[in-house]
Coordinates of C-alpha atoms in Angstrom, one line a residue:
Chain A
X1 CA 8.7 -9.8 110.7
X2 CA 5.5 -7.6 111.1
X3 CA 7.7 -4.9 111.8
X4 CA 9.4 -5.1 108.0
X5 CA 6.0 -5.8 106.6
X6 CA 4.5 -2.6 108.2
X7 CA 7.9 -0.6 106.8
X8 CA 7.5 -1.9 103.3
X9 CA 3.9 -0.5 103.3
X10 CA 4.5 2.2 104.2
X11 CA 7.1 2.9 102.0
X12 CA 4.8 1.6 99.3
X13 CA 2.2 4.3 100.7
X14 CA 4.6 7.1 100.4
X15 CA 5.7 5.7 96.9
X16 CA 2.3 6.0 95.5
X17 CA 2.2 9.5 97.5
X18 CA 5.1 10.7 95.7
X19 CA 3.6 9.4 92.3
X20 CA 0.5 11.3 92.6
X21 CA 2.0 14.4 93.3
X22 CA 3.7 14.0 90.2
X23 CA 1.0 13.9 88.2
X24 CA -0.7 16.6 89.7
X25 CA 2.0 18.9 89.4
X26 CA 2.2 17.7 85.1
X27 CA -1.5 18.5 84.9
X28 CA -1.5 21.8 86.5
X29 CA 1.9 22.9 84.3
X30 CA 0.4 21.6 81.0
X31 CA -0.3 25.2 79.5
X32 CA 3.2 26.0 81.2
X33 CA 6.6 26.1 79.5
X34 CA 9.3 24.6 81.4
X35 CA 12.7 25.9 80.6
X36 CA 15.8 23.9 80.9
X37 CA 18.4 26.7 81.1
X38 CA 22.1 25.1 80.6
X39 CA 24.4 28.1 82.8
X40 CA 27.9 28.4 84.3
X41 CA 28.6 27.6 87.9
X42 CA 29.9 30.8 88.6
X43 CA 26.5 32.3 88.0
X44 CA 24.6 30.2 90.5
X45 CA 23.8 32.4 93.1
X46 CA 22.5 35.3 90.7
X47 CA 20.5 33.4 88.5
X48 CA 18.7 31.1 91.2
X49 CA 17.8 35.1 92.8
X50 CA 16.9 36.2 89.4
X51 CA 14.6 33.3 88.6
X52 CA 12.2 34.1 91.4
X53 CA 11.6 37.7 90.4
X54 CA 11.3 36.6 87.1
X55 CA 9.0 34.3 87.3
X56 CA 6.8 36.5 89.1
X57 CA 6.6 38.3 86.0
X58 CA 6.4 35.5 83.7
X59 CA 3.5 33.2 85.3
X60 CA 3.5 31.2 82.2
X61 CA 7.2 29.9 82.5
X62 CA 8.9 28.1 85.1
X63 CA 12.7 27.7 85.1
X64 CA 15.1 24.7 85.3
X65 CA 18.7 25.2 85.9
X66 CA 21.3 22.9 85.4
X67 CA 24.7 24.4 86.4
X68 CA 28.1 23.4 85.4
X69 CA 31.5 24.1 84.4
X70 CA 30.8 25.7 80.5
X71 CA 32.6 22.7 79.1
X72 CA 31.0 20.2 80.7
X73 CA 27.2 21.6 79.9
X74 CA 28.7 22.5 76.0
X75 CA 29.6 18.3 76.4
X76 CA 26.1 17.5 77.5
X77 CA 23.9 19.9 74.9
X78 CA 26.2 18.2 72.3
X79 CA 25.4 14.9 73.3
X80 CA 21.4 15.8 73.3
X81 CA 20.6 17.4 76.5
X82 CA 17.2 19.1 76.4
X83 CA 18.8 22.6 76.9
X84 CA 16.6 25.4 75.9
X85 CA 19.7 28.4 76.1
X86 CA 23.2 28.0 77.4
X87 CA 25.2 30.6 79.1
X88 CA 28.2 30.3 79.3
X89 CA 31.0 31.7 80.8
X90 CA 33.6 31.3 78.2
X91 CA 33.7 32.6 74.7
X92 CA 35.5 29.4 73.8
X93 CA 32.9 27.3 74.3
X94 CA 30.1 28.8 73.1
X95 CA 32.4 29.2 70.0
X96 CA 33.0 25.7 69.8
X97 CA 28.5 25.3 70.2
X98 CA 28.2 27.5 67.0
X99 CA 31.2 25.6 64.8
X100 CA 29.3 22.6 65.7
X101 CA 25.6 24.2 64.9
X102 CA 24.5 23.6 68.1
X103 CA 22.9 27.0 68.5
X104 CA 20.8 29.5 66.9
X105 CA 23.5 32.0 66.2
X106 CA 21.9 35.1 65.4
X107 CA 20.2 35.1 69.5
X108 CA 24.1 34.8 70.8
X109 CA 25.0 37.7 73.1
X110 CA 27.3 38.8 75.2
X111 CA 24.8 39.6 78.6
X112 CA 27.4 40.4 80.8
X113 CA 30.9 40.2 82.0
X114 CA 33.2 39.2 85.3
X115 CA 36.5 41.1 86.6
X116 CA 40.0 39.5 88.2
X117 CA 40.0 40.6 92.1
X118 CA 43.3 40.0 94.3
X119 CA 42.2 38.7 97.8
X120 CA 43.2 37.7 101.3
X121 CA 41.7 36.2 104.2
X122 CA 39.6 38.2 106.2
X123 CA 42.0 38.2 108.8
X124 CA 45.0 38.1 107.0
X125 CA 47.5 41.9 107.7
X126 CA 48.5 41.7 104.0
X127 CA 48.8 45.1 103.5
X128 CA 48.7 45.1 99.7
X129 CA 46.9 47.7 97.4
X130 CA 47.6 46.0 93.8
X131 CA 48.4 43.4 91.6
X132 CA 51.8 45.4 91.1
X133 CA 53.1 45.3 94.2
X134 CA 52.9 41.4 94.9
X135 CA 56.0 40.5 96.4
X136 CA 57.0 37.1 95.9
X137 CA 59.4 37.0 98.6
X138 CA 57.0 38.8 101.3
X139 CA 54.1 35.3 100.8
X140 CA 54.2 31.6 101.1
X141 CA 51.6 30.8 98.6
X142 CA 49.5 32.2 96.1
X143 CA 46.3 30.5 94.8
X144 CA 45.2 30.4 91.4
X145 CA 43.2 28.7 88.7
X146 CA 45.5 26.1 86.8
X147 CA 46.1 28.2 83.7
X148 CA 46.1 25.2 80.9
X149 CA 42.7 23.9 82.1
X150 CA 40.9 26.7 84.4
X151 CA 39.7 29.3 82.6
X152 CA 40.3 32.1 86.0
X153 CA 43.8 30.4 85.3
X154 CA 44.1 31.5 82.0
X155 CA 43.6 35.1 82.5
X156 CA 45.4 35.0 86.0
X157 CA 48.4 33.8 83.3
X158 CA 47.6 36.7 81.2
X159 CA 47.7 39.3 84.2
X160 CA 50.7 38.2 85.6
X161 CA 52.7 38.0 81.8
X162 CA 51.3 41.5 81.4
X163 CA 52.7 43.0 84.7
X164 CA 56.1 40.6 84.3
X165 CA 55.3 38.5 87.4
X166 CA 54.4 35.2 86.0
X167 CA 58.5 33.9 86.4
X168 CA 59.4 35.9 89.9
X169 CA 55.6 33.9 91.6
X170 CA 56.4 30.7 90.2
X171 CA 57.1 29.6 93.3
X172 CA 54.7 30.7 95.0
X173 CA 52.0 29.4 92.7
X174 CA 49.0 26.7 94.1
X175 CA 46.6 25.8 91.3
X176 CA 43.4 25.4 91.8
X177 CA 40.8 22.3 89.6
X178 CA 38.0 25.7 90.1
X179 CA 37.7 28.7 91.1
X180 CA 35.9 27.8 93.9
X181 CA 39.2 25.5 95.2
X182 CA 40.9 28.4 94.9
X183 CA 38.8 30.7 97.1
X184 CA 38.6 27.3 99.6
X185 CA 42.4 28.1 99.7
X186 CA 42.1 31.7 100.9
X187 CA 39.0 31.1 103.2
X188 CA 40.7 28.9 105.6
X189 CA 43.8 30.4 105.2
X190 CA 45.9 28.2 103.8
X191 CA 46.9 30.6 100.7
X192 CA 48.0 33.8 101.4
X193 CA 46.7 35.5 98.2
X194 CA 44.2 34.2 95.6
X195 CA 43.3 35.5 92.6
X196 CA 39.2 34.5 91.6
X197 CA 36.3 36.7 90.1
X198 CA 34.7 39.5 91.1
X199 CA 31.3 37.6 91.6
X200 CA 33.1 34.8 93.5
X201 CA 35.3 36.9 96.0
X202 CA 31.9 38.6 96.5
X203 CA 29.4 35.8 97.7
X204 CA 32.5 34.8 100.7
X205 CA 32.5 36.4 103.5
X206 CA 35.6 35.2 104.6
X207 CA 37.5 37.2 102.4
X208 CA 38.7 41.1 101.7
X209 CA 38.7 42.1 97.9
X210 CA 42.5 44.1 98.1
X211 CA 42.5 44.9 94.3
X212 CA 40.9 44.9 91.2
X213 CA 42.4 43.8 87.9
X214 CA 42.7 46.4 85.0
X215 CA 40.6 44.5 82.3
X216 CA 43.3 45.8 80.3
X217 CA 45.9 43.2 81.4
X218 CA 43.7 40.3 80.0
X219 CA 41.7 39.2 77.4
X220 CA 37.5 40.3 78.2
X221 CA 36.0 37.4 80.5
X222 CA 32.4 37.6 79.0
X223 CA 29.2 35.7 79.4
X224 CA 27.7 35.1 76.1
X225 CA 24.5 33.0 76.2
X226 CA 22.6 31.8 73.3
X227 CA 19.3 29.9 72.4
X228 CA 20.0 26.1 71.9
X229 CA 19.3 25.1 67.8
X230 CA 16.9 22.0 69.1
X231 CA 15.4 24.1 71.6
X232 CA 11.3 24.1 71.5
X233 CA 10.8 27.4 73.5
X234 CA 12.8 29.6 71.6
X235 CA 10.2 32.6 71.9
X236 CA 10.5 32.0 75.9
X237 CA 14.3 31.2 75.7
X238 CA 15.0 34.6 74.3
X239 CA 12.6 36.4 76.7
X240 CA 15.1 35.5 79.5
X241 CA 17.8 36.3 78.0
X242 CA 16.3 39.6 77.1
X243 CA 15.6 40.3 80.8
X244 CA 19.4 39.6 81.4
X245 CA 20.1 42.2 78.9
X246 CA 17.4 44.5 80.6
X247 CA 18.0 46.9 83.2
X248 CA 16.5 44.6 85.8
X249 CA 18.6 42.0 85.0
X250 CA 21.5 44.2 85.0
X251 CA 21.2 45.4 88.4
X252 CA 20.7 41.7 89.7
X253 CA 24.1 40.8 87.8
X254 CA 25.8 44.1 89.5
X255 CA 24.8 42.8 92.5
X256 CA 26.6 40.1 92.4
X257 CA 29.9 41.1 90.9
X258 CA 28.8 41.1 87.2
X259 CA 28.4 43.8 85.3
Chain B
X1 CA 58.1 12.4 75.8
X2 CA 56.9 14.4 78.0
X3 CA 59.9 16.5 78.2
X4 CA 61.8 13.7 80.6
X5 CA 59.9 15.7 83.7
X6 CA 59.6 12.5 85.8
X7 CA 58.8 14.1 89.1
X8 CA 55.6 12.6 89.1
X9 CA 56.6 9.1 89.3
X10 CA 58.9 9.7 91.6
X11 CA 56.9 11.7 93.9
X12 CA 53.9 8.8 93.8
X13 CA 56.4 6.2 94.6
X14 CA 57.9 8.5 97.4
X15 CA 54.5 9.3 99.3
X16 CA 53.3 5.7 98.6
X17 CA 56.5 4.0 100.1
X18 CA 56.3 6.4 103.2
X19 CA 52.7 6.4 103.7
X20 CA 52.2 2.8 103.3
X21 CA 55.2 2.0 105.9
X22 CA 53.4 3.9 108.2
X23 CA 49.6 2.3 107.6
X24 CA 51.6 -0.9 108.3
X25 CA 53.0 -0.5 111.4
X26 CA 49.6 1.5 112.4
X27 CA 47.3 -1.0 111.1
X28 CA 49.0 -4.1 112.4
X29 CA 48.9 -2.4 115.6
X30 CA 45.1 -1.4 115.7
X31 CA 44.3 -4.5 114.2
X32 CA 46.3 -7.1 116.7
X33 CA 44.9 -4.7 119.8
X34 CA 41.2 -4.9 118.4
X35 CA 41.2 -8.7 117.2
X36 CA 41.4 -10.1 120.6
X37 CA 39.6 -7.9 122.3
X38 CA 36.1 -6.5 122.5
X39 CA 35.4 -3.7 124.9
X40 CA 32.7 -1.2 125.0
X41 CA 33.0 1.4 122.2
X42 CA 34.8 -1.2 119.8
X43 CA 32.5 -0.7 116.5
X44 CA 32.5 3.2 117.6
X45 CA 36.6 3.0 116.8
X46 CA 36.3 0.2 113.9
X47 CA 33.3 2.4 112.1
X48 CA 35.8 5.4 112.6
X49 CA 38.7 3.9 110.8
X50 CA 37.0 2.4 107.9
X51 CA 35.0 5.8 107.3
X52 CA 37.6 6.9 104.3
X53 CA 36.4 4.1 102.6
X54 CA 32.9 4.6 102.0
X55 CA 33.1 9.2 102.1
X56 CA 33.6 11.0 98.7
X57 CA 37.4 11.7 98.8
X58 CA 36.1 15.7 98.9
X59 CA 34.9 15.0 102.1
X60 CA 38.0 13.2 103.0
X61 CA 39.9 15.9 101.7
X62 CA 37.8 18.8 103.2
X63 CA 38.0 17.4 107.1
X64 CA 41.5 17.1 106.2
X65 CA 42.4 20.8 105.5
X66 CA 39.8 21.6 108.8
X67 CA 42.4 19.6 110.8
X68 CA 45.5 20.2 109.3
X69 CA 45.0 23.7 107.5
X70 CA 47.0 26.5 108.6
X71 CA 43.9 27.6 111.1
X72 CA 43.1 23.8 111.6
X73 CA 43.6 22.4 114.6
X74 CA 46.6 20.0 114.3
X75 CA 47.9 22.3 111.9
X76 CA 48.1 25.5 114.1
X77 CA 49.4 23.8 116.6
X78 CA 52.2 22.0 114.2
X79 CA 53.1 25.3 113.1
X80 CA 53.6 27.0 116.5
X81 CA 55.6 24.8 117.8
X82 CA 58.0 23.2 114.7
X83 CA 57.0 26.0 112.2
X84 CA 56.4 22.9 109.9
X85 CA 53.0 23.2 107.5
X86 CA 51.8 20.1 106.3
X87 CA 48.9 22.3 103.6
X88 CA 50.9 22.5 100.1
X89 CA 53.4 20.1 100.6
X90 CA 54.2 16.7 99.2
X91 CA 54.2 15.8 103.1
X92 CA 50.2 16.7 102.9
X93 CA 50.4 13.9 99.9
X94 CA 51.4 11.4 102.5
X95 CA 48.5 12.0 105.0
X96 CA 46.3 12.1 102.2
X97 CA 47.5 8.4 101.4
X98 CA 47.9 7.5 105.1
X99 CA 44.1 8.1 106.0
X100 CA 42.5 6.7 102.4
X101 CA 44.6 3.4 102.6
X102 CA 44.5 2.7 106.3
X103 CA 41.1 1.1 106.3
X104 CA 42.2 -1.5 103.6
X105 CA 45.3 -2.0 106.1
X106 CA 43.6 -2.5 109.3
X107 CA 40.6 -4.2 107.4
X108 CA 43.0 -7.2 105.8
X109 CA 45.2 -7.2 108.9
X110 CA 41.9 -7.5 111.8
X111 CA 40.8 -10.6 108.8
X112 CA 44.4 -12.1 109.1
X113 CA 44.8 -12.3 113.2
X114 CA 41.3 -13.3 113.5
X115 CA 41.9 -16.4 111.5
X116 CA 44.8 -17.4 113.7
X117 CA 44.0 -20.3 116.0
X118 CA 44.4 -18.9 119.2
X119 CA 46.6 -22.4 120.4
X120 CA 49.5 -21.5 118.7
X121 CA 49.8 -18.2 121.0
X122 CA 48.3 -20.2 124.2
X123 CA 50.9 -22.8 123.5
X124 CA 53.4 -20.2 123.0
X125 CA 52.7 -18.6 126.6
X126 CA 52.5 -21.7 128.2
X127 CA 56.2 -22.0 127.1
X128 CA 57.1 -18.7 128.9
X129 CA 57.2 -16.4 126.1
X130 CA 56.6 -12.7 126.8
X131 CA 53.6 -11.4 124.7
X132 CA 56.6 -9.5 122.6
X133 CA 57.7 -12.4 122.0
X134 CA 54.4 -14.4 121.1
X135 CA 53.3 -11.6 118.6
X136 CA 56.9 -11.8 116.5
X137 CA 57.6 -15.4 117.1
X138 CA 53.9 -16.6 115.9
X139 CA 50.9 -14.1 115.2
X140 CA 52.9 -11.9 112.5
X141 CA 55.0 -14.8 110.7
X142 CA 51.5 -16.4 111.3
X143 CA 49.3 -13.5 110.0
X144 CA 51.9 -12.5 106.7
X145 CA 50.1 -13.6 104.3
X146 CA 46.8 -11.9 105.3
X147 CA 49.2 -8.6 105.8
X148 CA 50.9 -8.7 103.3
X149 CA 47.9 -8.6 101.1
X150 CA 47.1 -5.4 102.9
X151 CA 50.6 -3.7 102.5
X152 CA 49.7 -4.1 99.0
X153 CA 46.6 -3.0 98.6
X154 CA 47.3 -0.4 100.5
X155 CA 50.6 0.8 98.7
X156 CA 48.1 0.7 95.2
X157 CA 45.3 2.8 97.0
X158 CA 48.1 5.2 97.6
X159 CA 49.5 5.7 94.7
X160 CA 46.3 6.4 93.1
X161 CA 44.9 8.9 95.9
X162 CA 43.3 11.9 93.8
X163 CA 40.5 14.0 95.0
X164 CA 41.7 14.7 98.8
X165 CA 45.6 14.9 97.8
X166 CA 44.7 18.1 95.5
X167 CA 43.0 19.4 98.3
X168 CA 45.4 19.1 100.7
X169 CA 48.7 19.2 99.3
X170 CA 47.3 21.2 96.3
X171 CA 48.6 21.4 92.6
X172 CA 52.1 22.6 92.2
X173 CA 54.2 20.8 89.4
X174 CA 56.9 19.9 90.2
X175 CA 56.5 19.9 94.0
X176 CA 53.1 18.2 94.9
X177 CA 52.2 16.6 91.5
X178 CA 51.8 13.0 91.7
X179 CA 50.8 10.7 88.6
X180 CA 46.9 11.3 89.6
X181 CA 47.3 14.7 89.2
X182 CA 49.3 14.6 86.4
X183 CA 46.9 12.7 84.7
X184 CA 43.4 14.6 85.6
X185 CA 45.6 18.2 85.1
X186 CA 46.7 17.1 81.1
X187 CA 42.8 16.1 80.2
X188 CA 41.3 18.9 81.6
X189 CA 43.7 20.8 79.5
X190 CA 43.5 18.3 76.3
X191 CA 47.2 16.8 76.3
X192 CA 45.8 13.9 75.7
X193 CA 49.7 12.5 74.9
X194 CA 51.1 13.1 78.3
X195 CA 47.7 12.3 79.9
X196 CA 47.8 8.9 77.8
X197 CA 52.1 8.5 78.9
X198 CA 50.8 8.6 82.5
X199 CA 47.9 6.4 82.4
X200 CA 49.9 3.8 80.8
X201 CA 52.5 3.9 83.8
X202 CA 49.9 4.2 86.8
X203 CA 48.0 1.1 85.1
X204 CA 51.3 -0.9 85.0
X205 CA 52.2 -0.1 88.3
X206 CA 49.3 -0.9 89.6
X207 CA 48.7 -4.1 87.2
X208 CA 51.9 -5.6 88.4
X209 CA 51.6 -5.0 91.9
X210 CA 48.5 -6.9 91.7
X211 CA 50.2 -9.8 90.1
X212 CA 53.1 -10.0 91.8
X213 CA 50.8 -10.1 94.9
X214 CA 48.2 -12.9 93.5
X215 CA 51.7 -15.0 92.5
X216 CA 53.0 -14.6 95.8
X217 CA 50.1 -15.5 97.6
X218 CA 49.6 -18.3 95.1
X219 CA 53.5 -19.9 95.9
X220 CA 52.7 -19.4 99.6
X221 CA 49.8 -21.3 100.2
X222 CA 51.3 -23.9 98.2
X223 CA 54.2 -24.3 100.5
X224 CA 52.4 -23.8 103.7
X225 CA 50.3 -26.6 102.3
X226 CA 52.9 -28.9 101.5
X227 CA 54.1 -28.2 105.0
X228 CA 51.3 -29.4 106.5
X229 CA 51.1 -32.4 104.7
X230 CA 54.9 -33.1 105.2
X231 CA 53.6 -32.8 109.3

């Protein structure tokens, strides 16, 4: 019985610790501009690197993420989420955004954009050089996004149509629910080939890049991002997405896979 | 409909039928070993089993393709010696089903022997019987209520197994998708139609299972009670 008592204080103790912080933390930020940026999954890693640099620069802001597939956080924003700019990593979306006047349409850009790659496990002897040369008949399985509902899918389709190899890999085809489901496939080797991003077959390291896409074979896969209509830090909304745009930014993005 | 593709209701009802016949036999098993014994280690094994239960089914799903992947450690082995991969398969459905619906087998079935009054087997040993024979003479005809409860439960959790099934046996119509999948793949994509066709059979399924079960139970006790009083 003491034992509980003592427990419940101190959890009371660290309760009120946890409290105070708080409040500390809202004092200190009240001349500071908190930005809730609304972005893509598949930018995570770049963006959480970016932040830090950039908010070395920008003392005044602080940056919030909340990451997610673009249709999802378009859902959210829609339903009143306090997003201050979404990036999103489908045209479709952000379409959908502006149709519904969800955004401030003249701050929408395109800040960068993502590439097919064919890949393998690390220690796969593949020996493949391009998307051309698949051979249905020389693999087991073949990951990819689920076309209807992925958008990696979608242009995986479009690739495929283009080179006439959609019909010969049926097959061989395992969709995916993400991206990231597909490069699970290929990391432990359960897919012989996968088809993912750039940026994605990038961050693994259990993987081998084999070829890259002609962008020619499928629709652009751009980022645009935009400044959320309800947004109250517009001014510091499109200073971010200015630095994205900026040759800082740029190199950040190429670093990861973007460009 | 939906083009008269009905794969996936015949490939739920496939891995469901086999998977639950083998959570059965397994559970029954566990559970009529563990019910009348304790030795050390015992809550070690029981927390073990009902683990599926209470872990995201990503989780599930991810230890899954560790063990049974093409590198994993069951699955390796499986492969070098009957070339057989279990990873992209409707066979990797079944597993899926096995290990999420076992815990509600062994968990009804441990509740169904404990309840047994241990008389009836005592008596049934003082009368010679082998323990064979005192486990299909009294505990299971005994216990069938209790495990039959289980089957069903089990056989419902099974046909509704989602989120480690993808994983492991991945999406590939008309090979590995069952009505879940189905289902999640047409909203995602916004055929809401075919979405709505399946949702409308997986809910009856399961609705009528569920019934069929309370009825049964309902018309047993009634009997076994009117047998008693009959005594």
């Amino acid at each position: 019985m003491k034992k509980n008592v003592l427990l419940f204080c101190l959890f009371f103790v660290l309760l009120l610790s946890f409290g105070c912080s708080d409040g500390g933390k809202v004092k200190e930020d009240e001349e500071q501009v908190e930005l809730l940026v609304s972005a893509a999954a598949s930018l995570t890693d770049v963006l959480t690197e970016l932040k830090e640099e950039y908010e070395k620069d920008h003392k005044n802001t602080s940056i919030t993420f909340n990451f997610g597939s673009s249709g999802k956080l378009a859902a959210q924003i829609e339903q009143g989420a306090p997003a201050d700019l979404f990036l999103s990593a489908s045209a479709k979306d952000m379409d959908n955004m502006n149709d519904k006047g969800l955004i401030d349409e003249p701050s929408r850009i395109d800040f960068t954009q993502n590439s097919l790659v064919l890949i393998s496990n690390k220690d796969s002897t593949i020996d493949l050089n391009s998307f051309e040369k698949i051979d249905s008949a020389k693999i087991d399985h073949l990951a990819i996004g689920e076309p209807e509902s992925v958008p990696v899918g979608r242009y995986t389709k479009e690739v495929f149509e283009h080179l006439g190899l959609w019909e010969p890999l049926q097959s061989k085809l395992v969709m995916g629910s993400d991206v990231r489901q597909v490069l699970t496939h290929v990391e432990m080797g359960n897919a012989d080939l996968g088809i993912v991003y750039a940026s994605d077959a990038l961050i693994s390291d259990k993987v081998k890049v084999l070829a890259k896409a002609d962008t020619e074979w499928h629709e652009p896969i751009v980022y645009p991002g935009a400044i959320v209509d309800s947004s109250r830090h517009k001014e510091e909304a499109q200073e971010f997405l200015d630095y994205l745009m900026s040759a800082d930014g740029k190199l950040q993005l190429e670093k990861f896979g973007f460009k | 409909m939906t083009n008269g593709d009905y794969t996936p209701l015949l490939l739920s009802l496939k891995v469901a039928a086999i998977s639950t016949s083998i959570v059965f036999v397994a559970g029954v098993f566990f559970a009529y070993l563990f019910a009348k014994k304790q030795f050390f280690g015992k809550s070690i094994i029981e927390s073990f089993f009902m683990l599926p239960l209470v872990l995201p089914p990503t989780v599930v799903g991810f230890g899954l393709l560790v063990l049974f992947g093409k590198k994993g450690w069951i699955g390796s082995w499986l492969i070098e010696w009957f070339d057989f991969q279990v990873v992209f398969t409707w066979i990797g459905a079944v597993i899926a089903s096995i290990v999420v619906s076992f815990p509600l087998m062994y968990q009804s079935a441990v509740a169904a022997f404990e309840s047994l009054d241990k008389k009836f087997e005592n008596v049934a040993r003082t009368m010679g019987a082998s323990e064979w024979r005192v486990f299909w003479t009294v505990a299971f005809p005994l216990a069938w209520p209790g495990l039959l409860a289980g089957l069903v439960l089990s056989f419902a959790r099974g046909l509704g197994e989602f989120g480690a099934t993808l994983m492991l046996a991945g999406y590939i119509p008309g090979k590995t998708d069952t009505i879940p999948m189905a289902i999640y793949f047409a909203v995602e994509s916004g055929q809401m139609e075919k979405a709505t066709f399946w949702v409308i059979i997986i809910v009856a399924l399961g609705f009528s299972t569920i019934m069929w079960l309370n009825w049964w139970s309902k018309r047993n006790m009634r009997r076994f009670s009117n047998d008693v009083k009959r005594r």
